Short mmCIF file of C-alpha atoms and ligand atoms in Angstrom, two decimals:
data_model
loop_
_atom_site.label_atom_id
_atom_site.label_comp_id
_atom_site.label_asym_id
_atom_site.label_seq_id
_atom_site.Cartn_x
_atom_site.Cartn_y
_atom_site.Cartn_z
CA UNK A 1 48.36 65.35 104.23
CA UNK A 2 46.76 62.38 105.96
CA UNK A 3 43.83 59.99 103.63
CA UNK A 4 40.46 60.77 105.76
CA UNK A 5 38.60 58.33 104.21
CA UNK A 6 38.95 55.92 101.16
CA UNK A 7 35.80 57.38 99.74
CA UNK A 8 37.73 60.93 99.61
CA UNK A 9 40.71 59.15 98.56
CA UNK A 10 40.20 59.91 94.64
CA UNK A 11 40.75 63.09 95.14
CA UNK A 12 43.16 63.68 97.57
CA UNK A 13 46.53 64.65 96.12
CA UNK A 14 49.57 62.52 97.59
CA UNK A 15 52.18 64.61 98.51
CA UNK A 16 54.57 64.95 95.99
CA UNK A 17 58.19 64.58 97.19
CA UNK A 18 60.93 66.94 96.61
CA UNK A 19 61.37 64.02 94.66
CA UNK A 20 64.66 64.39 91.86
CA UNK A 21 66.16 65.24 94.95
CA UNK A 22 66.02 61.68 96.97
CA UNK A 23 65.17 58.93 93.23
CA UNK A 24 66.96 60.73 90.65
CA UNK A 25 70.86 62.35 91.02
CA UNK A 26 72.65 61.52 93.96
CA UNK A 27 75.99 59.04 94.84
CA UNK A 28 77.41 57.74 91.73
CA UNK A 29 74.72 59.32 89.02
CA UNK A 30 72.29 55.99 90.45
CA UNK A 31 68.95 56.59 91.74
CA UNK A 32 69.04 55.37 94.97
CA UNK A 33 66.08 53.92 97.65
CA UNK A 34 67.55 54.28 100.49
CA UNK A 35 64.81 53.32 103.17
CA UNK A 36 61.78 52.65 100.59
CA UNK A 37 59.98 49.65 101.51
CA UNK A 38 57.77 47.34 99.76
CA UNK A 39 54.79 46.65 100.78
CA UNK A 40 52.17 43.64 99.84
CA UNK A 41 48.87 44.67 100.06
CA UNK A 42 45.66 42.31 99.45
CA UNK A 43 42.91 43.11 97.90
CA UNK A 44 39.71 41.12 97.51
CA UNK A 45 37.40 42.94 94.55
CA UNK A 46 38.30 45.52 91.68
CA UNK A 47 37.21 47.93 93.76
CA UNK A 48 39.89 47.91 96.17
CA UNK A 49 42.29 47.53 93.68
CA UNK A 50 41.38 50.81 92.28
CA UNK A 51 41.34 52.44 96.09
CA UNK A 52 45.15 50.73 96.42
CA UNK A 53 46.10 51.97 92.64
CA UNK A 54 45.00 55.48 93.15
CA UNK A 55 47.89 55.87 96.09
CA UNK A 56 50.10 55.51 92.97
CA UNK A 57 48.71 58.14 90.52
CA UNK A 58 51.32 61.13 92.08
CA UNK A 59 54.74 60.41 90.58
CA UNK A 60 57.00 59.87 93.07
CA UNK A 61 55.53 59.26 95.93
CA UNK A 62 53.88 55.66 96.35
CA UNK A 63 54.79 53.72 93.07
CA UNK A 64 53.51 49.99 92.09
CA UNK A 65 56.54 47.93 92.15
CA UNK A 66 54.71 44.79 91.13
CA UNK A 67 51.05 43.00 91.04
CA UNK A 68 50.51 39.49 91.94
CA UNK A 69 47.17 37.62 92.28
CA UNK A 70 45.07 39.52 94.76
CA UNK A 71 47.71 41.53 95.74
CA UNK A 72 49.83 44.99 95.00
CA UNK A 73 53.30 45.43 96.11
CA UNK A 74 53.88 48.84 96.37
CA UNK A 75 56.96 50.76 96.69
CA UNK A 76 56.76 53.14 99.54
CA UNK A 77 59.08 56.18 100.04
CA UNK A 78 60.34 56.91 103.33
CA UNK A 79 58.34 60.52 102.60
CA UNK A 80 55.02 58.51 102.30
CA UNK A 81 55.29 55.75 104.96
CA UNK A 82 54.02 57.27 107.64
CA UNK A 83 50.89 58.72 105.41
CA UNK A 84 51.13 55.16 104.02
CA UNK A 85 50.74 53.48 107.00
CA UNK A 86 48.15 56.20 108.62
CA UNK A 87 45.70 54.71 105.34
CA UNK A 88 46.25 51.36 106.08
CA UNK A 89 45.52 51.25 109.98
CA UNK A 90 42.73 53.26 108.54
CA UNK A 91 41.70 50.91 106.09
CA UNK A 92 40.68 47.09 106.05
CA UNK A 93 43.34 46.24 103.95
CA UNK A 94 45.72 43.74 105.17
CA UNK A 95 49.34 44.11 104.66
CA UNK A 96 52.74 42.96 105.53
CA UNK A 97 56.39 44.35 104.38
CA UNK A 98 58.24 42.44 102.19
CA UNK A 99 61.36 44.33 101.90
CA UNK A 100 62.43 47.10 104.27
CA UNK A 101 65.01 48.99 102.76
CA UNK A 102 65.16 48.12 99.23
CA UNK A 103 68.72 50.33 98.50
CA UNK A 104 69.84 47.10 101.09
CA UNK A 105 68.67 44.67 98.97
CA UNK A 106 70.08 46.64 95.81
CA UNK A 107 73.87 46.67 97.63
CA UNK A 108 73.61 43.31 98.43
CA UNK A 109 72.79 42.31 94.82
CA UNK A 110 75.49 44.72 93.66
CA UNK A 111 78.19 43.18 96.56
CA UNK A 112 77.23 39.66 95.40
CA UNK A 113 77.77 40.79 91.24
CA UNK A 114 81.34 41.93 92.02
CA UNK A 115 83.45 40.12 88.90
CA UNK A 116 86.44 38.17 89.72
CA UNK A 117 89.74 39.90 87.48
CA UNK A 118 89.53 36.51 85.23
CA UNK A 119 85.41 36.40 84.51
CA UNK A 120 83.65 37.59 81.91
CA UNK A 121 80.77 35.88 82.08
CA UNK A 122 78.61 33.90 84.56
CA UNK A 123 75.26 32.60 86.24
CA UNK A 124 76.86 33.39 89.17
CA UNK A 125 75.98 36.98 88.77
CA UNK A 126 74.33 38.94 86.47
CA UNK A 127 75.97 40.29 83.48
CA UNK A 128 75.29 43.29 81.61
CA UNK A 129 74.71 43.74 77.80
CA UNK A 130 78.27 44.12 76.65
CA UNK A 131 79.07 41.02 78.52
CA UNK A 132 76.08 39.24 77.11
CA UNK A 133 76.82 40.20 73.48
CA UNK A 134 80.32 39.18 74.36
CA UNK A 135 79.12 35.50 75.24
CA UNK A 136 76.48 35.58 72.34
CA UNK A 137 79.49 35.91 69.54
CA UNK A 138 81.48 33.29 71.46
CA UNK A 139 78.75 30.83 71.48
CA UNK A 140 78.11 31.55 67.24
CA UNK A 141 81.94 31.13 67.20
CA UNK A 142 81.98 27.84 68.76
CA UNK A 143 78.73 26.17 67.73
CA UNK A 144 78.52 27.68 63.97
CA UNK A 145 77.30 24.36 62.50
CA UNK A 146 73.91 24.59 64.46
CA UNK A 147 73.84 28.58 65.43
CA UNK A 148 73.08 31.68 63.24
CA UNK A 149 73.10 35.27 64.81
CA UNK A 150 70.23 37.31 63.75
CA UNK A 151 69.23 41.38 64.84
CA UNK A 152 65.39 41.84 64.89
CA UNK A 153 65.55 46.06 64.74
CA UNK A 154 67.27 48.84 66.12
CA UNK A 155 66.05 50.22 69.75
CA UNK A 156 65.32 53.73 70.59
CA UNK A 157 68.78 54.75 71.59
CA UNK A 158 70.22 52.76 68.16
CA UNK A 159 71.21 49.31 70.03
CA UNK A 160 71.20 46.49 67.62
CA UNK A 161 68.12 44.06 69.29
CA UNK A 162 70.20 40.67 68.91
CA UNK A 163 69.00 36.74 69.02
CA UNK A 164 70.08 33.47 68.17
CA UNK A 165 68.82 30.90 66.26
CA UNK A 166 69.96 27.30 66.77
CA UNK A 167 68.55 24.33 64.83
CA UNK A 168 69.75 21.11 63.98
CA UNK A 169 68.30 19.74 61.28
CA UNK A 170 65.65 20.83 59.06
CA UNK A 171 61.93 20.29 59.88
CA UNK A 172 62.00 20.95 63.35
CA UNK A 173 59.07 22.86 64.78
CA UNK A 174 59.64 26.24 66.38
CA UNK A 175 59.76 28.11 69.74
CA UNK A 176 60.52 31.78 69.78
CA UNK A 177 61.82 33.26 74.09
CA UNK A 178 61.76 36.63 74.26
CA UNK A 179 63.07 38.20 77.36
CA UNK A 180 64.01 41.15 78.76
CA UNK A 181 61.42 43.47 77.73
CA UNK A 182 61.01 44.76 80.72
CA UNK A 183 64.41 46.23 82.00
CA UNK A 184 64.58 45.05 85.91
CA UNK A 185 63.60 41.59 85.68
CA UNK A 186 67.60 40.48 84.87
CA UNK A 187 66.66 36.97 86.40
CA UNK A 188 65.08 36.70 82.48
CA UNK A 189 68.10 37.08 80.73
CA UNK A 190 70.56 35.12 82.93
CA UNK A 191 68.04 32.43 82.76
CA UNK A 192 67.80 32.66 78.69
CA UNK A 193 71.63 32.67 78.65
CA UNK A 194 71.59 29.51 80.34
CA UNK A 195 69.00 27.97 78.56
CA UNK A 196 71.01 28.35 75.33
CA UNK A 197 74.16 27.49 76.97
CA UNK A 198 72.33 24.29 77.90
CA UNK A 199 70.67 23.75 74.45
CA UNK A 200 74.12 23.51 73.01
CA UNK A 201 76.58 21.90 75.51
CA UNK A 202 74.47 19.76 77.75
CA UNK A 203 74.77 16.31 77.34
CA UNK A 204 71.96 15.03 79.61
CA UNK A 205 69.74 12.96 76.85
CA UNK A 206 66.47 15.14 77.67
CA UNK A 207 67.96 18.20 76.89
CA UNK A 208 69.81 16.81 73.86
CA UNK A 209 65.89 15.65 72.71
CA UNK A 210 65.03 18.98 73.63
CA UNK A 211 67.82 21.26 71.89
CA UNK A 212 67.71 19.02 68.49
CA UNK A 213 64.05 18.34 68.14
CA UNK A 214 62.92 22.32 67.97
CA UNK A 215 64.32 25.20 66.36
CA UNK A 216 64.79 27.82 68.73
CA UNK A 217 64.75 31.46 68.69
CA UNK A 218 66.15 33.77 71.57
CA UNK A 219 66.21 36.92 72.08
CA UNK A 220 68.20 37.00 75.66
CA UNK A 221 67.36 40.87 75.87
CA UNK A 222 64.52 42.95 74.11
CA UNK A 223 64.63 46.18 76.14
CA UNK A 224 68.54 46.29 75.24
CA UNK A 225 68.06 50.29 76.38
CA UNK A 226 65.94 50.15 79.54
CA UNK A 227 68.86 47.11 80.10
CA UNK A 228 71.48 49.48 80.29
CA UNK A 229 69.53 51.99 82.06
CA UNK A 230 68.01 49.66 84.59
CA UNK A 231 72.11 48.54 85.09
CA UNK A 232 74.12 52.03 84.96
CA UNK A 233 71.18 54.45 86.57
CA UNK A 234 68.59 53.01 87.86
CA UNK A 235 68.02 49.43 89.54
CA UNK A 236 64.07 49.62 89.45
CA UNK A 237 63.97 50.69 85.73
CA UNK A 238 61.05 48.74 83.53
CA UNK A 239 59.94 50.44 80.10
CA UNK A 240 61.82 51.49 76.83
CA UNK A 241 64.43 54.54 77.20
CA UNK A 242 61.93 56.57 74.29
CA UNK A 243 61.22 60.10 75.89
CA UNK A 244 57.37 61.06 75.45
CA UNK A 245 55.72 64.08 74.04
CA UNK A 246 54.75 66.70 76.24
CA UNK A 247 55.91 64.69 79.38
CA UNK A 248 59.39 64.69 81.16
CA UNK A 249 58.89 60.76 82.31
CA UNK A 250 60.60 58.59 79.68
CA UNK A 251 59.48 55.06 78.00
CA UNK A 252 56.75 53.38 77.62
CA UNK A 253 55.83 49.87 78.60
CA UNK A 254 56.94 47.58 75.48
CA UNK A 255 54.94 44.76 76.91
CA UNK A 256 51.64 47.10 76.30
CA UNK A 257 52.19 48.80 73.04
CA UNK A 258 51.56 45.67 70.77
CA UNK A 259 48.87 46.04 68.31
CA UNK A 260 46.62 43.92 69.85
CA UNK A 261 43.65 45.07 71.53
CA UNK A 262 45.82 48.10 72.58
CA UNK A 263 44.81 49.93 75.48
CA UNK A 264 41.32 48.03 75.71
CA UNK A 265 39.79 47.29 78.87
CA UNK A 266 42.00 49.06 81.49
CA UNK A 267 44.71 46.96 80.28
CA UNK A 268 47.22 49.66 80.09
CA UNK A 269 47.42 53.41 80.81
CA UNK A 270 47.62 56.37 78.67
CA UNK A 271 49.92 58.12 81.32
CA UNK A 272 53.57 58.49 80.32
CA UNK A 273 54.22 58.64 83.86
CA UNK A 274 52.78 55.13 84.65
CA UNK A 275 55.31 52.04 84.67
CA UNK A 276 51.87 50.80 82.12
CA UNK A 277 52.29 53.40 79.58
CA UNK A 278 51.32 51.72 76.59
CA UNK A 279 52.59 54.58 74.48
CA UNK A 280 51.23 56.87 71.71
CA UNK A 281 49.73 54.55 69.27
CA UNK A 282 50.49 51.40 68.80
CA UNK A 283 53.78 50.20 68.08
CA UNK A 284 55.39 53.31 69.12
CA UNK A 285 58.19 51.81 71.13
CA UNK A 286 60.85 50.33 68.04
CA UNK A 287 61.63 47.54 70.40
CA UNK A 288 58.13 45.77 69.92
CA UNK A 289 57.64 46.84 66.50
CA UNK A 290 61.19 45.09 66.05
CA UNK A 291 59.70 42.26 67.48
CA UNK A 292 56.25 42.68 65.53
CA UNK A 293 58.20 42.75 62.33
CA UNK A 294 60.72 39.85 62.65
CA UNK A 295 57.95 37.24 63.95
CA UNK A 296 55.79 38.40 61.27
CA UNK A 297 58.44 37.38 58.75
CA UNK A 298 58.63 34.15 59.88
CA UNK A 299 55.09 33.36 61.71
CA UNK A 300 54.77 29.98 59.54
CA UNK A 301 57.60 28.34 61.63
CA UNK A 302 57.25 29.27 65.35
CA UNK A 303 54.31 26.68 67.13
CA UNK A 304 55.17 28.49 70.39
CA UNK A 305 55.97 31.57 71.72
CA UNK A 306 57.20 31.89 75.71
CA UNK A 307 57.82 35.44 76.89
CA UNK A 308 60.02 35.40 80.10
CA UNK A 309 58.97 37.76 83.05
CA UNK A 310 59.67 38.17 86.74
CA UNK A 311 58.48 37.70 89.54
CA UNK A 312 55.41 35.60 91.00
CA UNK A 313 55.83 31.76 89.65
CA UNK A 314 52.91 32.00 87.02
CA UNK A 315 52.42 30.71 83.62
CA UNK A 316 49.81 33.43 81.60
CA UNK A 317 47.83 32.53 78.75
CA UNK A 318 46.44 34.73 76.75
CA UNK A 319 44.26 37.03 76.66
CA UNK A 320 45.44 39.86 78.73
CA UNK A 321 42.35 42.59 77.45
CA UNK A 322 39.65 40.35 79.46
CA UNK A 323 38.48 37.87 81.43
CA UNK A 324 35.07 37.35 79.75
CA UNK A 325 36.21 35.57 76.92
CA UNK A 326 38.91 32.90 76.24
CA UNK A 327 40.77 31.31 73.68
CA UNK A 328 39.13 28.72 71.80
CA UNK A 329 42.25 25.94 72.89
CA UNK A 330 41.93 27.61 76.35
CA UNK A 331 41.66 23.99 77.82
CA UNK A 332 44.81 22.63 75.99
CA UNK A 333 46.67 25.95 76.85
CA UNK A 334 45.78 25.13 80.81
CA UNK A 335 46.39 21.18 80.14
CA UNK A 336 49.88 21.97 78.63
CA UNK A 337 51.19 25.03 81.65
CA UNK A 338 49.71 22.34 84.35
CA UNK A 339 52.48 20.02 82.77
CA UNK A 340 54.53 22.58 83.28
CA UNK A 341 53.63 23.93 86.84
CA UNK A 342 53.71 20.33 87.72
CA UNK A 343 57.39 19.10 86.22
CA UNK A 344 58.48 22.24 88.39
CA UNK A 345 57.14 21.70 91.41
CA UNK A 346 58.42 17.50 91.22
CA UNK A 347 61.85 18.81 91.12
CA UNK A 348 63.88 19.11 94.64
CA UNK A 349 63.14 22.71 94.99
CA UNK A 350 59.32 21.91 94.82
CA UNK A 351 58.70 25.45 93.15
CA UNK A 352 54.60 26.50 92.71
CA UNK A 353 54.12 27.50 89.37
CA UNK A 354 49.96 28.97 89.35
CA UNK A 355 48.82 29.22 85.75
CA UNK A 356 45.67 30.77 84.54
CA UNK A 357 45.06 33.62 81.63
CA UNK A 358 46.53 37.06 82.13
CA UNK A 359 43.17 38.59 82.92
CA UNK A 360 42.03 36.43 84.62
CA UNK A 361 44.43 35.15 87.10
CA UNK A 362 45.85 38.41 87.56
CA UNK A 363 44.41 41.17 85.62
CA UNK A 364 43.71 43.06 82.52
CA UNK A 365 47.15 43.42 80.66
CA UNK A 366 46.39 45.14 77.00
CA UNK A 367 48.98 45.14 73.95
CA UNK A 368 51.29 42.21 75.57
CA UNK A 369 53.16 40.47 73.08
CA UNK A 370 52.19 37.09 73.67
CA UNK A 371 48.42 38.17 73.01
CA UNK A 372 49.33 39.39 69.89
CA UNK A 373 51.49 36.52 68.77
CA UNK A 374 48.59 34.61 69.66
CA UNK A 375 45.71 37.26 68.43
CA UNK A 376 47.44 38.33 65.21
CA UNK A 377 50.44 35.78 64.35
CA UNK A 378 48.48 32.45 65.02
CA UNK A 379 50.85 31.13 67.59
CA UNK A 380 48.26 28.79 69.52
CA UNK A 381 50.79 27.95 72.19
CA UNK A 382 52.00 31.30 73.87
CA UNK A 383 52.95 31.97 77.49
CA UNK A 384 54.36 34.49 79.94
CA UNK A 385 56.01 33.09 82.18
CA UNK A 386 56.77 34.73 85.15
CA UNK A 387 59.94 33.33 87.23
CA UNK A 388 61.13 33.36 90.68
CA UNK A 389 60.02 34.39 93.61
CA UNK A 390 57.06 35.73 94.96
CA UNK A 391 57.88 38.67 96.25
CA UNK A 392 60.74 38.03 99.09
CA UNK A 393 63.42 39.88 96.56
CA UNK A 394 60.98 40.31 93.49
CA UNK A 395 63.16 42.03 90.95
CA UNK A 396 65.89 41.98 93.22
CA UNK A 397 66.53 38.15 93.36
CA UNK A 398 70.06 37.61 94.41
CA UNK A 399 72.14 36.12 91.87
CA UNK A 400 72.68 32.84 93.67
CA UNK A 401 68.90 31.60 92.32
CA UNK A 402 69.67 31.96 88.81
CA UNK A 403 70.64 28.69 88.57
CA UNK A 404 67.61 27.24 90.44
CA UNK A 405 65.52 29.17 88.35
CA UNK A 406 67.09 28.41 84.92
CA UNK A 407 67.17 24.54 85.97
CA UNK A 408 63.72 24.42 87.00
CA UNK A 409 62.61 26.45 83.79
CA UNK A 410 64.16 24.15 81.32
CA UNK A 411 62.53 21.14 83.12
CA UNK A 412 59.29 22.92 82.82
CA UNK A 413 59.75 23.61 78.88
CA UNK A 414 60.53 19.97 78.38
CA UNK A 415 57.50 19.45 80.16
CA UNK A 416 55.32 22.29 78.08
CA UNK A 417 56.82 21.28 74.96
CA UNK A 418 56.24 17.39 75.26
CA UNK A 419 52.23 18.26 76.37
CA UNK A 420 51.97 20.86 73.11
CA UNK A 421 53.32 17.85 70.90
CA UNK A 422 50.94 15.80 72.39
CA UNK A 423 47.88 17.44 71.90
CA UNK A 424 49.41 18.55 68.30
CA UNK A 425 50.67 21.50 68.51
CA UNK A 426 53.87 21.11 67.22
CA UNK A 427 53.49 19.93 63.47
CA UNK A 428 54.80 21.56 61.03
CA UNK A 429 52.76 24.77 59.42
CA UNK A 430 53.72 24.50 56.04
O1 0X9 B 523 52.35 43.15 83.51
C1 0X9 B 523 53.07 42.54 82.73
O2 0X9 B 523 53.46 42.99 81.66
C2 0X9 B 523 53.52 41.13 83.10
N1 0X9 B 523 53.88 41.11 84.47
S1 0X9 B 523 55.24 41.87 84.96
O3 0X9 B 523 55.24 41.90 86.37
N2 0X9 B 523 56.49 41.04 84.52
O4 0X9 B 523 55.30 43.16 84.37
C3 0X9 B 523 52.39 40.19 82.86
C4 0X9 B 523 51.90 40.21 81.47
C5 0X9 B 523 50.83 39.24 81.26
N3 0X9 B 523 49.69 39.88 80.75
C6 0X9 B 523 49.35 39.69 79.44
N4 0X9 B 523 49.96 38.81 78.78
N5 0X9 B 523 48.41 40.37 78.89
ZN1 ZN B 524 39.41 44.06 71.10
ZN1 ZN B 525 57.71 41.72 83.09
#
């Protein structure tokens, strides 16, 4: 089938691959991409973005890997490239490929994670749960004066959803990372491990000033199931592990089923097949109503709440339902992710951070949770944060720039942090 026109586009049917066959089964039980590309298409108005989304309404045969500002990157079977392609000499879109052969880029990740005999753990690769739950109970072994383990909820598949809190003294205002919620961004959780790491062994004077002055929480990984999944099946994998109703596609998007606005605005899709699910109802997926539950309990001590994504260098305020209408601090919220963008960039690696509200600088995101911990928990200083890169190896970041990213991150919190104090953020609620 070959896309005539974009008008006729809506209702042309992609064709639908013999699909199981290539993504699911195959070598090793892994779903495997062997020549899928990725794509970055631009768009300049909502109206294109809709033309470029509706090439991913058939499962299975264009998918949306990722959206940046102005621009999709799509994830383009081999079965669809030259239809693909066909639409875009056809079109006025301009494009370029980003990665060629993602299974490539999925061996090379997997070549560079191989563990040494004596290694167990380390930001030299990336580490699965059982070897992050390992490191979590050594770290509340060895630091038990100033650490306390805590499990917000069960997930779907019956995973305890662990955290740690560290504080060292009383009185200490409070930041709450969540990470991991959605499976494939594993850059996250290697960077939250290290954060912690840092907060508790460093002795560089700023990050002592940092650890000792805040009580954190950290939840190193939400989506413990889609985790798993996304590490023993498949590489790509980004929602909960929760099979749907009346559909055979699985999860939903945790970062779209909060109770906030849910579903508003074209913020999230009512598909079960669409990497935006946002679920049933509200709080369907136990993995944010975990999360719901356990910051509710203790709302009155957390100033700011940082929710770490991949990939694109931003820094999201809320609100992710529209554009029309900001927060009422919106200005403080851009004055404190500038320090941040700008601490980043000063470093060696000269990282861009862009920072902007979720609708706004990219587009509408419904039911995320740092909307409503801002919307419905009061948390005036909330962020996602979306790391390294921009789309060279997107979710598939090669485990030698966890380290950059991590280092640059925790210069940019110092950064955040000292601005939110600044403009008073940080005092005490109660
Ligand atoms: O779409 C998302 O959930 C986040 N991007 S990602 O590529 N990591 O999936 C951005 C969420 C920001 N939007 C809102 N906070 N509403
Ligand atoms: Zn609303
Ligand atoms: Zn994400």
């Amino acid at each position: 089938m070959i896309f005539n026109t974009l008008r006729s586009l809506a209702t042309i049917t992609l064709i639908v691959l013999t699909d199981g066959a290539n993504l699911e089964a195959n070598r090793g039980n892994r779903v495997r991409y062997d020549n899928y590309s990725v794509y970055k298409v631009r768009y300049q108005n909502n109206l294109e973005r809709q033309t470029l989304l509706s090439l991913t309404q058939q499962p299975h045969s264009i998918k949306l890997w990722h959206e940046a500002r102005h621009e999709l990157h799509l994830l383009v079977s081999p079965q669809s490239l030259p239809e693909f392609v066909t639409f875009l000499s056809r079109s006025n879109f301009s494009a370029e490929i980003f990665i060629q052969n993602v299974q490539k880029a999925i061996d090379n990740e997997y070549a560079a994670n191989s563990r040494a005999t004596d290694d167990t753990f380390s930001w030299k690769r990336y580490n699965n749960l059982a070897e992050i739950e390992d490191w979590l109970d050594d770290i509340l072994a060895r630091y038990p004066k100033v650490t306390e383990g805590f499990v917000i909820g069960k997930s779907y598949e019956g995973r305890p959803i662990r955290g740690i809190k560290i504080s060292y003294k009383i009185g200490n205002p409070g930041v709450f990372i969540e990470s991991n919620i959605h499976a494939r961004e594993w850059i996250t959780s290697a960077t939250a491990t290290w954060f912690i790491n840092e907060l508790l062994s460093s002795n560089e004077e700023l990050v002592r000033e940092l650890a000792e002055s805040h009580d954190w929480y950290i939840v190193p990984v939400l989506n413990v199931d889609g985790f798993v999944y996304s590490h023993e099946k498949d590489r790509l994998w980004r929602k909960t592990r929760q099979p749907s109703a009346g559909s055979s596609c699985v999860g939903a998007d945790a970062n779209r089923n909060y109770n906030s606005h849910w579903m508003e605005n074209g913020g999230a899709s009512a598909d079960p097949c669409a990497e935006d699910y946002a679920g049933p109802f509200p709080f369907s997926e136990p993995e944010a109503k975990a999360m719901a539950e356990f910051i509710s309990g203790i709302k009155d001590k957390l100033n700011v709440l940082l929710a770490f994504h991949s990939y694109s260098q931003l820094l999201l305020s809320p609100y992710g339902h529209s554009s029309e209408v900001v927060p009422y601090n919106h200005k403080d919220l851009m004055q404190v992710a500038k320090a941040y963008a700008d601490a980043v960039q000063a470093l060696p690696y000269g990282t861009i951070y862009q920072y902007g509200t979720s609708a706004g600088l990219l587009y509408p995101a419904s039911g995320a949770t740092l909307d409503w911990a801002y919307n419905e928990q009061y948390i005036r200083i909330s962020y996602t944060i979306e790391f390294r890169d921009t789309g060279k190896f997107g979710f598939v970041i090669p485990p030698a720039y966890i380290i950059p990213n991590a280092e640059e991150n925790l210069i940019g919190i110092v950064a955040l942090l000292a601005e939110a104090k600044k403009l008073g953020y940080l005092k005490l609620k109660y």
